[in-house]
PDB file of C-alpha atoms in Angstrom:
ATOM      1  CA  MET A   1       0.000   0.000   0.000  1.00 76.00           C
ATOM      2  CA  THR A   2       1.222   3.468  -0.817  1.00 87.00           C
ATOM      3  CA  ALA A   3       1.660   6.310   1.647  1.00 95.00           C
ATOM      4  CA  PHE A   4       0.403   8.772  -1.008  1.00 97.00           C
ATOM      5  CA  THR A   5      -2.880  10.394   0.005  1.00 96.00           C
ATOM      6  CA  LEU A   6      -5.547  12.584  -1.540  1.00 97.00           C
ATOM      7  CA  SER A   7      -4.243  15.326   0.751  1.00 97.00           C
ATOM      8  CA  ASP A   8      -0.856  14.952  -0.943  1.00 97.00           C
ATOM      9  CA  LEU A   9      -2.539  15.286  -4.328  1.00 98.00           C
ATOM     10  CA  GLU A  10      -4.538  18.299  -3.150  1.00 98.00           C
ATOM     11  CA  ARG A  11      -1.284  20.000  -2.088  1.00 97.00           C
ATOM     12  CA  ILE A  12       0.399  19.218  -5.430  1.00 97.00           C
ATOM     13  CA  VAL A  13      -2.604  20.510  -7.388  1.00 98.00           C
ATOM     14  CA  ALA A  14      -2.582  23.735  -5.341  1.00 97.00           C
ATOM     15  CA  GLU A  15       1.151  24.216  -5.931  1.00 96.00           C
ATOM     16  CA  ARG A  16       0.868  23.597  -9.658  1.00 96.00           C
ATOM     17  CA  ALA A  17      -2.248  25.755 -10.034  1.00 97.00           C
ATOM     18  CA  THR A  18      -0.126  28.896  -9.872  1.00 93.00           C
ATOM     19  CA  SER A  19       2.839  27.535 -11.787  1.00 90.00           C
ATOM     20  CA  ALA A  20       4.352  29.774 -14.434  1.00 89.00           C
ATOM     21  CA  ASP A  21       5.466  26.638 -16.277  1.00 88.00           C
ATOM     22  CA  GLY A  22       3.710  26.722 -19.637  1.00 87.00           C
ATOM     23  CA  LYS A  23       3.769  22.922 -19.655  1.00 93.00           C
ATOM     24  CA  SER A  24       1.698  22.600 -16.461  1.00 95.00           C
ATOM     25  CA  TYR A  25      -1.620  20.905 -17.247  1.00 97.00           C
ATOM     26  CA  THR A  26      -2.944  21.879 -13.837  1.00 97.00           C
ATOM     27  CA  ALA A  27      -2.116  25.552 -14.355  1.00 97.00           C
ATOM     28  CA  SER A  28      -3.771  25.444 -17.783  1.00 96.00           C
ATOM     29  CA  LEU A  29      -6.970  24.011 -16.277  1.00 97.00           C
ATOM     30  CA  TYR A  30      -7.031  26.731 -13.635  1.00 97.00           C
ATOM     31  CA  THR A  31      -6.518  29.366 -16.330  1.00 96.00           C
ATOM     32  CA  LYS A  32      -9.350  27.940 -18.448  1.00 97.00           C
ATOM     33  CA  GLY A  33     -11.643  28.027 -15.425  1.00 97.00           C
ATOM     34  CA  ILE A  34     -14.392  26.002 -13.866  1.00 98.00           C
ATOM     35  CA  GLY A  35     -16.211  25.336 -17.149  1.00 98.00           C
ATOM     36  CA  LYS A  36     -13.310  23.446 -18.675  1.00 98.00           C
ATOM     37  CA  ALA A  37     -12.329  21.791 -15.404  1.00 98.00           C
ATOM     38  CA  GLY A  38     -15.926  20.669 -14.853  1.00 98.00           C
ATOM     39  CA  GLN A  39     -16.094  19.313 -18.396  1.00 98.00           C
ATOM     40  CA  LYS A  40     -12.928  17.292 -17.824  1.00 98.00           C
ATOM     41  CA  LEU A  41     -14.315  15.975 -14.520  1.00 98.00           C
ATOM     42  CA  GLY A  42     -17.469  14.815 -16.299  1.00 98.00           C
ATOM     43  CA  GLU A  43     -15.482  13.149 -19.069  1.00 98.00           C
ATOM     44  CA  GLU A  44     -13.371  11.257 -16.540  1.00 98.00           C
ATOM     45  CA  ALA A  45     -16.475  10.167 -14.640  1.00 98.00           C
ATOM     46  CA  ILE A  46     -17.958   8.745 -17.837  1.00 98.00           C
ATOM     47  CA  GLU A  47     -14.694   7.022 -18.751  1.00 98.00           C
ATOM     48  CA  THR A  48     -14.556   5.482 -15.265  1.00 98.00           C
ATOM     49  CA  VAL A  49     -18.102   4.145 -15.631  1.00 98.00           C
ATOM     50  CA  ILE A  50     -17.337   2.738 -19.077  1.00 98.00           C
ATOM     51  CA  ALA A  51     -14.267   0.949 -17.751  1.00 98.00           C
ATOM     52  CA  ALA A  52     -16.280  -0.426 -14.822  1.00 98.00           C
ATOM     53  CA  VAL A  53     -19.164  -1.785 -16.896  1.00 98.00           C
ATOM     54  CA  SER A  54     -16.644  -3.229 -19.348  1.00 98.00           C
ATOM     55  CA  SER A  55     -14.969  -5.109 -16.481  1.00 98.00           C
ATOM     56  CA  ASP A  56     -11.705  -3.351 -17.385  1.00 98.00           C
ATOM     57  CA  ARG A  57      -9.956  -3.461 -14.014  1.00 98.00           C
ATOM     58  CA  GLN A  58      -6.849  -1.564 -15.130  1.00 98.00           C
ATOM     59  CA  GLY A  59      -9.071   0.964 -16.885  1.00 98.00           C
ATOM     60  CA  VAL A  60     -11.017   1.514 -13.667  1.00 98.00           C
ATOM     61  CA  ILE A  61      -7.763   2.147 -11.812  1.00 98.00           C
ATOM     62  CA  SER A  62      -6.424   4.539 -14.447  1.00 98.00           C
ATOM     63  CA  GLU A  63      -9.674   6.407 -15.011  1.00 98.00           C
ATOM     64  CA  SER A  64     -10.322   6.648 -11.269  1.00 98.00           C
ATOM     65  CA  ALA A  65      -6.930   8.317 -10.847  1.00 98.00           C
ATOM     66  CA  ASP A  66      -7.885  10.806 -13.571  1.00 98.00           C
ATOM     67  CA  LEU A  67     -11.290  11.309 -11.937  1.00 98.00           C
ATOM     68  CA  LEU A  68      -9.834  12.028  -8.493  1.00 98.00           C
ATOM     69  CA  TYR A  69      -7.268  14.419  -9.943  1.00 98.00           C
ATOM     70  CA  HIS A  70      -9.898  16.365 -11.870  1.00 98.00           C
ATOM     71  CA  LEU A  71     -12.194  16.395  -8.829  1.00 98.00           C
ATOM     72  CA  LEU A  72      -9.426  18.021  -6.791  1.00 98.00           C
ATOM     73  CA  VAL A  73      -8.894  20.585  -9.555  1.00 98.00           C
ATOM     74  CA  VAL A  74     -12.625  21.425  -9.540  1.00 98.00           C
ATOM     75  CA  LEU A  75     -12.613  21.635  -5.747  1.00 98.00           C
ATOM     76  CA  GLY A  76      -9.573  23.909  -5.841  1.00 98.00           C
ATOM     77  CA  ILE A  77     -11.034  26.249  -8.445  1.00 98.00           C
ATOM     78  CA  SER A  78     -14.265  26.309  -6.422  1.00 98.00           C
ATOM     79  CA  GLY A  79     -12.417  27.216  -3.242  1.00 98.00           C
ATOM     80  CA  VAL A  80     -13.464  23.996  -1.521  1.00 98.00           C
ATOM     81  CA  LYS A  81     -10.911  22.124   0.577  1.00 98.00           C
ATOM     82  CA  LEU A  82     -10.748  18.339   0.570  1.00 98.00           C
ATOM     83  CA  GLY A  83     -11.137  18.483   4.354  1.00 97.00           C
ATOM     84  CA  GLU A  84     -14.566  20.056   3.922  1.00 98.00           C
ATOM     85  CA  VAL A  85     -15.683  17.165   1.734  1.00 98.00           C
ATOM     86  CA  LEU A  86     -14.262  14.662   4.204  1.00 97.00           C
ATOM     87  CA  GLU A  87     -16.112  16.390   7.049  1.00 96.00           C
ATOM     88  CA  GLU A  88     -19.338  16.062   5.062  1.00 94.00           C
ATOM     89  CA  LEU A  89     -18.649  12.373   4.460  1.00 93.00           C
ATOM     90  CA  GLU A  90     -17.936  11.895   8.155  1.00 93.00           C
ATOM     91  CA  ARG A  91     -21.218  13.607   9.044  1.00 90.00           C
ATOM     92  CA  ARG A  92     -23.120  11.430   6.591  1.00 87.00           C
ATOM     93  CA  THR A  93     -21.572   8.187   7.769  1.00 88.00           C
ATOM     94  CA  ALA A  94     -22.617   8.907  11.361  1.00 87.00           C
ATOM     95  CA  GLN A  95     -26.050   7.600  10.339  1.00 78.00           C
ATOM     96  CA  THR A  96     -27.305   4.891   8.042  1.00 78.00           C
ATOM     97  CA  GLY A  97     -27.309   5.615   4.332  1.00 71.00           C
ATOM     98  CA  LEU A  98     -31.086   5.546   4.134  1.00 79.00           C
ATOM     99  CA  GLU A  99     -31.422   7.970   7.066  1.00 75.00           C
ATOM    100  CA  GLU A 100     -28.870  10.312   5.533  1.00 67.00           C
ATOM    101  CA  LYS A 101     -30.539  10.204   2.143  1.00 75.00           C
ATOM    102  CA  ALA A 102     -33.969  10.902   3.660  1.00 80.00           C
ATOM    103  CA  ALA A 103     -32.556  13.873   5.571  1.00 79.00           C
ATOM    104  CA  ARG A 104     -31.315  15.382   2.308  1.00 75.00           C
ATOM    105  CA  GLY A 105     -34.733  14.897   0.699  1.00 73.00           C
ATOM    106  CA  HIS A 106     -33.287  13.206  -2.439  1.00 62.00           C
ATOM    107  CA  ASP A 107     -34.506  10.098  -4.229  1.00 57.00           C
TER     108      ASP A 107
END
């Protein structure tokens, strides 16, 4: 198991977001804004689903890495810290899934 965490990735994304390196993909996404970053997040989500339903294990791993990276970019551009999302997950897991879902009023 690796010691690399999503917090490590969040830090790297934040560092690269302001990079003056013209070859930085992260900096280019930040420059293009939330529309482009959101589009890329959606594309990676779809590619992850396709890999999963195709039983492509390696594809699921690869696309999930892309998905998590792009999620952290979207969170960063949106000014949302990973810790805030984790706090929300912690709050939700303090009750059963059905109780939590009912409290949100979603299907």
